[in-house]
N, CA, C and O atoms as a DFTB+ gen file, in Angstrom:
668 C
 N C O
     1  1      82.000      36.171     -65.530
     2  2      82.728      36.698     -64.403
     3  2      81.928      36.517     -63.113
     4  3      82.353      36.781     -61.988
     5  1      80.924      36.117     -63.360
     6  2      79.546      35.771     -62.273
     7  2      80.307      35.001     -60.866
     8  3      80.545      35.324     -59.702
     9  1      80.562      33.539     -61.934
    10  2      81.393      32.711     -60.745
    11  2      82.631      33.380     -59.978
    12  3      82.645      33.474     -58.751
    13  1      83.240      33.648     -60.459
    14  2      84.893      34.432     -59.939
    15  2      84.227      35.527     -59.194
    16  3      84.881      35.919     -58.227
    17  1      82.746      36.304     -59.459
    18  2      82.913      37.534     -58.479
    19  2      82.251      36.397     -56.854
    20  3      82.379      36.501     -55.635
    21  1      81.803      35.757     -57.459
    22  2      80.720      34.771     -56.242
    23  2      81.767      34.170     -55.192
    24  3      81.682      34.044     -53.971
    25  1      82.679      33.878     -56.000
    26  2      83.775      32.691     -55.029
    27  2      84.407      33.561     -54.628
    28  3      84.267      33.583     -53.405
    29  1      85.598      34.980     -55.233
    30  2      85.705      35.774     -54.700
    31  2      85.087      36.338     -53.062
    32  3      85.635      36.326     -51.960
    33  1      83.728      36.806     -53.501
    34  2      83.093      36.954     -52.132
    35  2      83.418      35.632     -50.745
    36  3      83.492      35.855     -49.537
    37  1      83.514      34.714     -51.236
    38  2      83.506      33.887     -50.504
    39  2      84.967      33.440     -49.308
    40  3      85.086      33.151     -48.118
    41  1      85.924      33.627     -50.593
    42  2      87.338      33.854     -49.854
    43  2      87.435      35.118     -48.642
    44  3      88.320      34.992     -47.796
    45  1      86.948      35.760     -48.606
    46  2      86.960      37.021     -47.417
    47  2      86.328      35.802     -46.150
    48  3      86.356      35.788     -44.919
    49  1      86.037      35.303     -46.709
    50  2      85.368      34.345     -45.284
    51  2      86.201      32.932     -44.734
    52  3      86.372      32.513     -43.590
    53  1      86.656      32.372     -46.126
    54  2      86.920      31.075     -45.870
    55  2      88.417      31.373     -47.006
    56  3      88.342      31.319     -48.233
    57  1      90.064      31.769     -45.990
    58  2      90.990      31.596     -46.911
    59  2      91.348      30.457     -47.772
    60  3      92.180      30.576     -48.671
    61  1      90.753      29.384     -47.521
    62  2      91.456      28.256     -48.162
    63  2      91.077      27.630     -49.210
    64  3      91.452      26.631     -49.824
    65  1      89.675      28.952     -49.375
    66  2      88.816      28.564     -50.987
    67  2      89.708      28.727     -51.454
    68  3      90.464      27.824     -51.096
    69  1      90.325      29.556     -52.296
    70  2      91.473      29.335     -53.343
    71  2      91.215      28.866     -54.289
    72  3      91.095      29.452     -55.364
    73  1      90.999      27.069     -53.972
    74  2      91.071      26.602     -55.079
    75  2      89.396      27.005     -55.879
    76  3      88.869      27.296     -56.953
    77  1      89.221      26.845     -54.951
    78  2      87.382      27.504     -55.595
    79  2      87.367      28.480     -56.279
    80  3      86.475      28.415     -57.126
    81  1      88.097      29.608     -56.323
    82  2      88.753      30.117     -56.590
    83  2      89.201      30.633     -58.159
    84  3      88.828      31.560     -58.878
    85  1      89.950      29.810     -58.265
    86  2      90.762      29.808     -59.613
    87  2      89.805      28.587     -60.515
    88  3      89.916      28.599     -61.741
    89  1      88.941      27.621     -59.899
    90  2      88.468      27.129     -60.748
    91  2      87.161      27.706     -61.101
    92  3      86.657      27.214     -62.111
    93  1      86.444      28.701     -60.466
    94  2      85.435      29.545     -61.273
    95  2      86.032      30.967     -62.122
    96  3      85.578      31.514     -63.128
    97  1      86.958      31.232     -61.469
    98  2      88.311      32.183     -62.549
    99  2      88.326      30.986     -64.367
   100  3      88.014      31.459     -65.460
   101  1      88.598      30.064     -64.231
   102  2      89.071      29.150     -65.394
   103  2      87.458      28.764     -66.229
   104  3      87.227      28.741     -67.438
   105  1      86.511      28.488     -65.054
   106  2      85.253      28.536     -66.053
   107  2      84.713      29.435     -66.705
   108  3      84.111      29.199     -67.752
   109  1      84.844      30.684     -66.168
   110  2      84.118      32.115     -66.437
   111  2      85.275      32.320     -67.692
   112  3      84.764      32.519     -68.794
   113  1      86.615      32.296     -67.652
   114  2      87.076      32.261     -68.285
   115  2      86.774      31.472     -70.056
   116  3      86.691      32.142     -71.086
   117  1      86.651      29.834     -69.979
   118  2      86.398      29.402     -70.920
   119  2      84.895      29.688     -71.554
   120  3      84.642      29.546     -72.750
   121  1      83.745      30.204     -70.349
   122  2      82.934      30.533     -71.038
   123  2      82.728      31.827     -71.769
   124  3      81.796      31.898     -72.570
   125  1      83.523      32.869     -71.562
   126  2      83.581      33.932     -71.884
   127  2      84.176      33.949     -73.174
   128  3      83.659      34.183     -74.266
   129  1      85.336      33.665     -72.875
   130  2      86.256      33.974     -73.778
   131  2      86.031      33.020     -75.240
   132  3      86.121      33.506     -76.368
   133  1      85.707      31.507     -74.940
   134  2      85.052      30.492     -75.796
   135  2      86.294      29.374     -76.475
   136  3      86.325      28.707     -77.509
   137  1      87.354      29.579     -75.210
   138  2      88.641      28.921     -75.043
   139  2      88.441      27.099     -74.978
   140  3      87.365      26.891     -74.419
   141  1      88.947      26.108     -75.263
   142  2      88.398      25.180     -74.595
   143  2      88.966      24.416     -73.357
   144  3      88.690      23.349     -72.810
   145  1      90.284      25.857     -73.053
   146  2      90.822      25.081     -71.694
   147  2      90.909      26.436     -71.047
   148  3      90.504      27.433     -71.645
   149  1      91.477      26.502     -69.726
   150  2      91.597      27.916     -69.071
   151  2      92.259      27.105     -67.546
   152  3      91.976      26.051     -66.976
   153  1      93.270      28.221     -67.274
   154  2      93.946      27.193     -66.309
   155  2      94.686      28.616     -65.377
   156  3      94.558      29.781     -65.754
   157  1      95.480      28.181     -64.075
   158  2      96.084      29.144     -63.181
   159  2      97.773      28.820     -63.420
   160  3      98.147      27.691     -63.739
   161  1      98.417      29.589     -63.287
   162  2      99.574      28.189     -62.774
   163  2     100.684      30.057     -61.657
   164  3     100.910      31.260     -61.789
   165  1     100.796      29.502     -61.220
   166  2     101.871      29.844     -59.764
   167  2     103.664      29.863     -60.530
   168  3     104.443      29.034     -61.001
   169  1     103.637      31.226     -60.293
   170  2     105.314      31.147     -60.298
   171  2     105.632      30.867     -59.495
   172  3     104.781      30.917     -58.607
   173  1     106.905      30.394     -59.100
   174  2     107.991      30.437     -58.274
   175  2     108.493      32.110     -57.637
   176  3     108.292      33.283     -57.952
   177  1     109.062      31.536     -56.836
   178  2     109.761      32.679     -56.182
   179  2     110.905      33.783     -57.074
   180  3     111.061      34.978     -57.328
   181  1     111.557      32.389     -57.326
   182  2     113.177      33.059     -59.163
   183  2     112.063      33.160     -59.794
   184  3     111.848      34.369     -59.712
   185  1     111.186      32.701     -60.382
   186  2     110.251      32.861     -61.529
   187  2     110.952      32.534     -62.537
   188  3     111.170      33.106     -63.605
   189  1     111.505      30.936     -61.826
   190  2     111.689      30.249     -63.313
   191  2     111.206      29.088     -63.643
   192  3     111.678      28.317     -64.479
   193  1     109.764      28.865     -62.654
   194  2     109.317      27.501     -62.661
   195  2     107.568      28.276     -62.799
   196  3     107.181      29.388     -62.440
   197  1     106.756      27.027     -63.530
   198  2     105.458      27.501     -62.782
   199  2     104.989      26.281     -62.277
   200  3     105.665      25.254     -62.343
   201  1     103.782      26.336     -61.735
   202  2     103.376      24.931     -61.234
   203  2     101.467      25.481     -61.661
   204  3     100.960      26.569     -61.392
   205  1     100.947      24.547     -62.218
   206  2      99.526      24.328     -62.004
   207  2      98.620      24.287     -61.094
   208  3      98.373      23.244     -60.490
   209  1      97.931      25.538     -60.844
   210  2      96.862      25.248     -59.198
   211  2      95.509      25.185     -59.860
   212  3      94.395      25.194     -59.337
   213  1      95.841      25.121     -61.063
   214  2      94.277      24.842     -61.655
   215  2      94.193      24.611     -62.927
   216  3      94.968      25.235     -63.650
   217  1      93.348      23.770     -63.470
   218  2      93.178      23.517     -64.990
   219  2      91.446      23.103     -65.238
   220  3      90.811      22.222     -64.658
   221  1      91.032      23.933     -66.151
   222  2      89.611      23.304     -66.530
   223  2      89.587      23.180     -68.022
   224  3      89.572      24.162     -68.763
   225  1      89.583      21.989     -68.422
   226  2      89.192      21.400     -69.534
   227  2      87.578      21.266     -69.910
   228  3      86.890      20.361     -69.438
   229  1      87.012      22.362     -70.892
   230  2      85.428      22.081     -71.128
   231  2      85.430      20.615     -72.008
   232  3      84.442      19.885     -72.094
   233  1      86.511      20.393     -72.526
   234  2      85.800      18.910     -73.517
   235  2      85.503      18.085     -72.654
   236  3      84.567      17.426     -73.107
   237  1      85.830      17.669     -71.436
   238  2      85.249      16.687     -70.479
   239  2      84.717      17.069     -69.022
   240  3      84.114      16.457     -68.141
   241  1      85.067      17.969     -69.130
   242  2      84.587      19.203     -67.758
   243  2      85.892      18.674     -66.353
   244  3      85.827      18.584     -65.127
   245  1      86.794      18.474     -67.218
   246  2      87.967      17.594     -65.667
   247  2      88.896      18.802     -64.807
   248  3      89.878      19.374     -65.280
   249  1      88.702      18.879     -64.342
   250  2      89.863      19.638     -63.378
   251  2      91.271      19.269     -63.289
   252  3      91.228      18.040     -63.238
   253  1      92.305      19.569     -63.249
   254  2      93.522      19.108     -62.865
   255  2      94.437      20.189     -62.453
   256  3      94.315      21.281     -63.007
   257  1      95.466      19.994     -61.419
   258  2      96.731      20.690     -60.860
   259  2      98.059      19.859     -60.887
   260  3      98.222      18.657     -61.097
   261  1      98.825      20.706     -60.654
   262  2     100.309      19.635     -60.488
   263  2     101.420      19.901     -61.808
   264  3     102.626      19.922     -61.561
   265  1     101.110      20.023     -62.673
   266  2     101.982      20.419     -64.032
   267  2     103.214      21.093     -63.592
   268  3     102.821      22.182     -63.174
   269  1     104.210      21.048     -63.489
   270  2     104.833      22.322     -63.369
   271  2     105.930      22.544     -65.080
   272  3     106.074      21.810     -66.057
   273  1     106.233      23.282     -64.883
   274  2     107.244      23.863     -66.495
   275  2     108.018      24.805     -65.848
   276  3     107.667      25.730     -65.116
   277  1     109.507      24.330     -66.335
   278  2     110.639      25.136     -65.929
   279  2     111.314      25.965     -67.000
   280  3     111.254      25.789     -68.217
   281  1     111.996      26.944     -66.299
   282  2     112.790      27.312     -67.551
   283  2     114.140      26.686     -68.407
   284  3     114.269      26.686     -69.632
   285  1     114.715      26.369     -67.801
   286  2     115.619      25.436     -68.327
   287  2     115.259      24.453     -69.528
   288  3     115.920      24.029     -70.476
   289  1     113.438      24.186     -68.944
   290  2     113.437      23.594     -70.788
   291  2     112.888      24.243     -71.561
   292  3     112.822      23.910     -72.744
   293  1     112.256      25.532     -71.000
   294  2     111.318      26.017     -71.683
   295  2     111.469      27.583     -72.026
   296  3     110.542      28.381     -72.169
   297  1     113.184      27.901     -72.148
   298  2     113.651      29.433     -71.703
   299  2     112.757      30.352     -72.886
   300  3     112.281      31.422     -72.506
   301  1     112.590      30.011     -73.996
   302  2     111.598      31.481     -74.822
   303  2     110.182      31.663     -74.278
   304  3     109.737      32.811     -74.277
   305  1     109.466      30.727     -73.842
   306  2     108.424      31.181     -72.951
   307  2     108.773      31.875     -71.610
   308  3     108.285      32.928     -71.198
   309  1     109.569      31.214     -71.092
   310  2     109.400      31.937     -70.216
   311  2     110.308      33.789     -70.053
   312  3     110.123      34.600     -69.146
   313  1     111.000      33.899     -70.956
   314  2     111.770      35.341     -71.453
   315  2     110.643      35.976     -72.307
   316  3     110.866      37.094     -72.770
   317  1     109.701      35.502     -72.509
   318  2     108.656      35.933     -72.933
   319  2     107.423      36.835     -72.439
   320  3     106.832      37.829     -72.860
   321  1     107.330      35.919     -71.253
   322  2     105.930      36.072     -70.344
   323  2     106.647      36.969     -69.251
   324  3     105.885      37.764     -68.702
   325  1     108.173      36.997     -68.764
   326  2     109.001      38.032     -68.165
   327  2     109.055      39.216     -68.742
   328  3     109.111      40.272     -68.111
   329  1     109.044      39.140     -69.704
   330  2     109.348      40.580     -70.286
   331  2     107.980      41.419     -70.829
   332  3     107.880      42.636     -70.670
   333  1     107.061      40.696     -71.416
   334  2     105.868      41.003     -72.141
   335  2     104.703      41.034     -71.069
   336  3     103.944      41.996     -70.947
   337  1     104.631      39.723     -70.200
   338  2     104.095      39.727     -69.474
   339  2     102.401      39.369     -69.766
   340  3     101.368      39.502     -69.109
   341  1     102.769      38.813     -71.210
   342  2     101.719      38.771     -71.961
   343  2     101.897      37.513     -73.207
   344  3     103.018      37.651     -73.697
   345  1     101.324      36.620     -73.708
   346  2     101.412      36.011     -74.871
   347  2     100.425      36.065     -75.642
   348  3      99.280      36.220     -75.217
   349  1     100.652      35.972     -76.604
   350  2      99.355      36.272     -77.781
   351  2      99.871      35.388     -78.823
   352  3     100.784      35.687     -79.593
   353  1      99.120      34.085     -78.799
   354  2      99.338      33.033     -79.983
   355  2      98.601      32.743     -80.679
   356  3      97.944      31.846     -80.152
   357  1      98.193      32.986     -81.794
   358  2      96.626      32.282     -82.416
   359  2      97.554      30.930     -82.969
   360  3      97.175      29.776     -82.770
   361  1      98.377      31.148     -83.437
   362  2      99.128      29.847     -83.688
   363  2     100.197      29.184     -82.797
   364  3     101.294      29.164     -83.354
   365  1     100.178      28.577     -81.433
   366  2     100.783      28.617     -81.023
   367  2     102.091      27.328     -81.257
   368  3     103.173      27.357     -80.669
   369  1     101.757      26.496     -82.026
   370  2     103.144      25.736     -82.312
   371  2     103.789      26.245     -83.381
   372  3     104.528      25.428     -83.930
   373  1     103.744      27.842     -84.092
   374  2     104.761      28.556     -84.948
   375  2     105.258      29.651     -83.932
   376  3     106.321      30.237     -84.135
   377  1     104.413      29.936     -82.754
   378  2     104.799      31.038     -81.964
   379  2     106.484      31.177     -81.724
   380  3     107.087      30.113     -81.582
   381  1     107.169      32.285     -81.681
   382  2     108.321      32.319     -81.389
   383  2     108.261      32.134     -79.742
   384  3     109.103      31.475     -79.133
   385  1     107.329      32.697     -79.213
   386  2     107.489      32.210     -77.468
   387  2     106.990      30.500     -77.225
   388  3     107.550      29.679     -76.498
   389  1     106.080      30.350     -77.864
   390  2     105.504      28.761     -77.473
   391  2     105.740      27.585     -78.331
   392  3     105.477      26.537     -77.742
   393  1     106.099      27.457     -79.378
   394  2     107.125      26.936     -80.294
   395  2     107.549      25.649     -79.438
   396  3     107.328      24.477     -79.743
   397  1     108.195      26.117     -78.323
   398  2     108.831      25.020     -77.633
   399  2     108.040      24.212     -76.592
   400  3     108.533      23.802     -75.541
   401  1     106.781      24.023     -76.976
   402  2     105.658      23.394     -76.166
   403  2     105.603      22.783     -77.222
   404  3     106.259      21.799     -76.878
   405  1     105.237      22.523     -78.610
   406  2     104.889      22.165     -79.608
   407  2     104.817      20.277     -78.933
   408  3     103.817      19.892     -78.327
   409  1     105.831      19.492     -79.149
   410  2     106.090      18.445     -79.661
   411  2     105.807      17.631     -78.106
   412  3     105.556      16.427     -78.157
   413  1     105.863      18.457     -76.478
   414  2     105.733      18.045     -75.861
   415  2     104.066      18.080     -75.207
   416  3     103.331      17.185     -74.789
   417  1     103.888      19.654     -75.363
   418  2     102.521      19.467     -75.068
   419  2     101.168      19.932     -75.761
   420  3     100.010      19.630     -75.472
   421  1     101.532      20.540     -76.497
   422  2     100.535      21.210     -77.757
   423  2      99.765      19.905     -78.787
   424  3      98.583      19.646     -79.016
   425  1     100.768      19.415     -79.143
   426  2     100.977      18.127     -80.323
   427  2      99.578      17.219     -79.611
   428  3      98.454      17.034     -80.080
   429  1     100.161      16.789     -78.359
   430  2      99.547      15.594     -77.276
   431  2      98.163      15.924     -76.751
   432  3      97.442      15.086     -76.209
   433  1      97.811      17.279     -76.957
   434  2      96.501      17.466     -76.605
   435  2      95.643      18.469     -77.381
   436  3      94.790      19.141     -76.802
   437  1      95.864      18.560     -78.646
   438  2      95.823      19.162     -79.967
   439  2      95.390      20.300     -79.533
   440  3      94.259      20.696     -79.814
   441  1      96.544      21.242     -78.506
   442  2      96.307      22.780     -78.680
   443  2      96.869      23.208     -79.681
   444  3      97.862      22.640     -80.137
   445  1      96.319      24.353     -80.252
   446  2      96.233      24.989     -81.656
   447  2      96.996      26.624     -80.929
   448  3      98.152      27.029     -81.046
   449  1      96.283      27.008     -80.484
   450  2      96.049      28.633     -79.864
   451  2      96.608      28.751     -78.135
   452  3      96.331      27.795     -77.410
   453  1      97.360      29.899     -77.555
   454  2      97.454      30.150     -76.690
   455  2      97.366      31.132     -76.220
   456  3      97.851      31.982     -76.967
   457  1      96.815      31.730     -74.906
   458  2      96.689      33.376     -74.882
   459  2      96.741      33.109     -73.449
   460  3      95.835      32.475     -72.906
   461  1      98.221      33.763     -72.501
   462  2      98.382      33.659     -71.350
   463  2      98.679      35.261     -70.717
   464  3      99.227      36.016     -71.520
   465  1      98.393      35.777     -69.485
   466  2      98.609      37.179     -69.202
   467  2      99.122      36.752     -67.614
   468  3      98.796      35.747     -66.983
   469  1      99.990      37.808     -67.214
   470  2     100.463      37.562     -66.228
   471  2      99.246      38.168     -65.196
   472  3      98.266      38.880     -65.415
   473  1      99.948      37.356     -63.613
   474  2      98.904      38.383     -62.476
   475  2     100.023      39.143     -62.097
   476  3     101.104      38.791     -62.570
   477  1      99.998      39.913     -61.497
   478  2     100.885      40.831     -61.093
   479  2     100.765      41.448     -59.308
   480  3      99.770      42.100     -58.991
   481  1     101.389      41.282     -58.723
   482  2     101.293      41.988     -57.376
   483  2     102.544      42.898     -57.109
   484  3     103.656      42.375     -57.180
   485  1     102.414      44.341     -56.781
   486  2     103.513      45.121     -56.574
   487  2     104.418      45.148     -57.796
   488  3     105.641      45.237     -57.692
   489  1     103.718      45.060     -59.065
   490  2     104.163      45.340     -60.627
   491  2     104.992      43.732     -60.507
   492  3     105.836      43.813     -61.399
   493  1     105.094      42.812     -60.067
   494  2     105.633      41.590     -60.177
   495  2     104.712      40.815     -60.903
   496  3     103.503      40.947     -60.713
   497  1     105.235      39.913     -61.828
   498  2     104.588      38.641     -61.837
   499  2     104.247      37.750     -60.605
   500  3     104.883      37.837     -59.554
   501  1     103.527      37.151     -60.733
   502  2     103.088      36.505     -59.643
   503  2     102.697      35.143     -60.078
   504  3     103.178      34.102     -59.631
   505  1     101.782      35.242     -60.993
   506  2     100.979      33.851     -61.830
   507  2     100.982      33.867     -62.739
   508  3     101.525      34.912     -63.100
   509  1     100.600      33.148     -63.742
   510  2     100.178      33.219     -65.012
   511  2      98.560      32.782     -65.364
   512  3      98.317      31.641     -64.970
   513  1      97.555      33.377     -65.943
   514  2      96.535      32.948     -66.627
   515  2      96.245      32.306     -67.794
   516  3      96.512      33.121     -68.678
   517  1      95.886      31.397     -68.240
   518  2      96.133      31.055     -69.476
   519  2      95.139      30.768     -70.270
   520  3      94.152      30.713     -69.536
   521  1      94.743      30.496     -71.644
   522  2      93.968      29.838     -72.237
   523  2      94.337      29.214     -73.251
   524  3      95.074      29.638     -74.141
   525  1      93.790      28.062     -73.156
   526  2      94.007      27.228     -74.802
   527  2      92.973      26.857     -74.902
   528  3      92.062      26.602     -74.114
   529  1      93.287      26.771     -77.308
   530  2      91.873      26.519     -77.865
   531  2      92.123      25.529     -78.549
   532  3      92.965      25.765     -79.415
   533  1      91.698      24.377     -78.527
   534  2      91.820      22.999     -78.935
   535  2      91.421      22.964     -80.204
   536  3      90.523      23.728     -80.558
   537  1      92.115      21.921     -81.267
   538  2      91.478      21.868     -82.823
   539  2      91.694      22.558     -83.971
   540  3      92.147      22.136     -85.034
   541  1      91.276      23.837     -83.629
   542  2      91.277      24.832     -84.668
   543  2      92.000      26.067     -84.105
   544  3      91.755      26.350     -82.933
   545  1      92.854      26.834     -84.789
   546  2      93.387      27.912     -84.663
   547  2      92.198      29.014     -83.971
   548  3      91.018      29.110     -84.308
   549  1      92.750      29.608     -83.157
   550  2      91.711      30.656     -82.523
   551  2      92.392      31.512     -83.020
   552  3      93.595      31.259     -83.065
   553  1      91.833      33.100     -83.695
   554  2      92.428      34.434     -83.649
   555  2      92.180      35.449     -82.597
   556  3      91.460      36.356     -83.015
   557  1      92.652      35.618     -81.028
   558  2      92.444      36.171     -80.023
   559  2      92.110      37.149     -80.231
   560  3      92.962      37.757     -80.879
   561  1      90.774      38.034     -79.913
   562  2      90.402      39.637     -80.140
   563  2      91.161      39.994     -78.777
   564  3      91.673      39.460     -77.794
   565  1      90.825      41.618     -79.529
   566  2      91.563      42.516     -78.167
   567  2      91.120      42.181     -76.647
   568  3      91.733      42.011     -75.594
   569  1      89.023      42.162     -77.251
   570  2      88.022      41.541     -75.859
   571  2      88.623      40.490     -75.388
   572  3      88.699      40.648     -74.170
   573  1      89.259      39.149     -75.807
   574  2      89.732      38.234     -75.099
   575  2      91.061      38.798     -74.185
   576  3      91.383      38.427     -73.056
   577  1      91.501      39.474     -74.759
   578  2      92.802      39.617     -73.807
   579  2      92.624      40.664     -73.423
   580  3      93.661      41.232     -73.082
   581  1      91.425      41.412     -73.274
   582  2      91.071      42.467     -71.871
   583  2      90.524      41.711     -70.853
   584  3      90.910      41.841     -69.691
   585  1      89.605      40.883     -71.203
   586  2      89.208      40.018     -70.124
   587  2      89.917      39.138     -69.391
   588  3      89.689      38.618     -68.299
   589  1      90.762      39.055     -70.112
   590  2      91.799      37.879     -69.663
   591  2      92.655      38.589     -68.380
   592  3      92.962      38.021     -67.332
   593  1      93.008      40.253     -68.830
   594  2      93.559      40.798     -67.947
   595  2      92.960      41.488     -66.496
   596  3      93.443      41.809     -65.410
   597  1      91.417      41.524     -67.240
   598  2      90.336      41.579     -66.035
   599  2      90.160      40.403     -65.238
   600  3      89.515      40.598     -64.208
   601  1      90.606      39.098     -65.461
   602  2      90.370      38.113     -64.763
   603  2      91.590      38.321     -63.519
   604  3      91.295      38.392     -62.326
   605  1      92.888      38.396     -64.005
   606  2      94.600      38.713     -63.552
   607  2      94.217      39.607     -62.961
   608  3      94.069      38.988     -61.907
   609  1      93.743      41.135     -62.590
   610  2      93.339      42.160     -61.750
   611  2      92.521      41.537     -60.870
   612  3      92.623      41.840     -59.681
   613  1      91.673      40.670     -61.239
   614  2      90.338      40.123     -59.894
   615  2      91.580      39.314     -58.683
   616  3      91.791      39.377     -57.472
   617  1      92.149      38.604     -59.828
   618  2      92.589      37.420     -58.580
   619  2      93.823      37.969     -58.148
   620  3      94.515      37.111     -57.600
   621  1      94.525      39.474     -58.214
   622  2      95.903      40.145     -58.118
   623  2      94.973      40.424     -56.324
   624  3      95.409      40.359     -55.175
   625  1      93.916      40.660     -56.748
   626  2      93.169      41.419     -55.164
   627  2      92.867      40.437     -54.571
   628  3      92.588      40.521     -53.375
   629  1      92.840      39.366     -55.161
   630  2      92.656      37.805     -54.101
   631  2      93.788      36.947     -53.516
   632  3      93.761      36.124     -52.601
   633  1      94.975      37.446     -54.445
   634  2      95.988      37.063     -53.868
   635  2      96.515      37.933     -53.018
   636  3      97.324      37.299     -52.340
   637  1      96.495      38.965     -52.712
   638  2      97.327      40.285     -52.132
   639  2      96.007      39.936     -51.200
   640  3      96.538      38.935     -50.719
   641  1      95.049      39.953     -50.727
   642  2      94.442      39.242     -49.462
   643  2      95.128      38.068     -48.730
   644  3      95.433      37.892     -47.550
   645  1      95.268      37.296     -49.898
   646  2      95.948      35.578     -49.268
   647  2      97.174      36.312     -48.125
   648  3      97.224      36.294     -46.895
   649  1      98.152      36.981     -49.245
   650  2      99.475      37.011     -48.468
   651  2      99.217      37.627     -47.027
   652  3      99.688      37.383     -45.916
   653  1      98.344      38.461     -47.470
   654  2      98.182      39.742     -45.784
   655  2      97.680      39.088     -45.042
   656  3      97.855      39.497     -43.894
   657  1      96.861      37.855     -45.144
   658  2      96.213      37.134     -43.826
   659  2      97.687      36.071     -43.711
   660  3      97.925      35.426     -42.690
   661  1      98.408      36.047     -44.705
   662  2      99.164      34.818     -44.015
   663  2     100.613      35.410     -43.291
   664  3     101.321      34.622     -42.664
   665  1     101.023      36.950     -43.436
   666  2     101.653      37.355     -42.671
   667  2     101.656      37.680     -41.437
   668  3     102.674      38.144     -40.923
């Protein structure tokens, strides 16, 4: 949580870290938690789209943004993460919420495991946090998905900064 409290500090100074941001959120993340991906992604406004503002992959250390996933193809995840506000997959291509990632994106980059928590501002969703564990089935402890939700509380106060400087 070292990095995320560091970059954190840093956004009070410079709004447009951000992305700095969410990508020491996604490392602290994979190192903590022992995930081998950890990523941001941005709802929409309907909150029926997300889009990627961050992805860290430890098998090659690559960064990436841009993904987005809608509901229209993807409606049990996302009636999922609306309502629960939470996913908990150790298996995630039997998951009844993630199931429907299987063949498009699970399969293609041999995620096994998923464990995503919403951010929340004014009890809203806002983002999603995520992690995937490549290879082998992960069984998520409770510690992973407290931290996970301690990560979603850090950046709920980094985003609820963003908006107030941009109003």
């Amino acid at each position: 949580m070292d990095r995320a409290r560091a970059a954190l500090a840093t956004l009070k100074t410079n709004p447009d870290a951000i992305a700095a941001v969410y990508e020491a959120v996604c490392r602290d993340i994979v190192q903590h938690v022992g995930s081998t991906r950890a990523s941001v992604w941005a709802l929409n406004g309907l909150q029926d789209t997300i889009h990627c503002s961050m992805l860290f992959d430890s098998r090659d250390g690559s960064l990436q943004s841009g993904t987005k996933l809608d509901e229209d193809s993807f409606p049990e995840y996302f009636a999922a993460i609306k309502r629960d506000l939470r996913i908990v997959a150790a298996d995630a291509a039997s998951h009844p919420a993630t199931s429907c990632f299987d063949e498009v994106y699970f399969t293609p980059l041999d995620i096994r495991s998923l464990l995503d928590v919403c951010i929340l501002i004014a009890g809203q969703p806002v983002a999603v946090l995520c992690c995937e564990h490549c290879g082998v089935i992960k069984d998520w402890t409770a510690s992973d998905v407290q931290y996970l939700e301690t990560m979603a509380a850090l950046l709920s106060v980094a985003l609820k900064q963003q908006l107030k400087k941009a109003a």
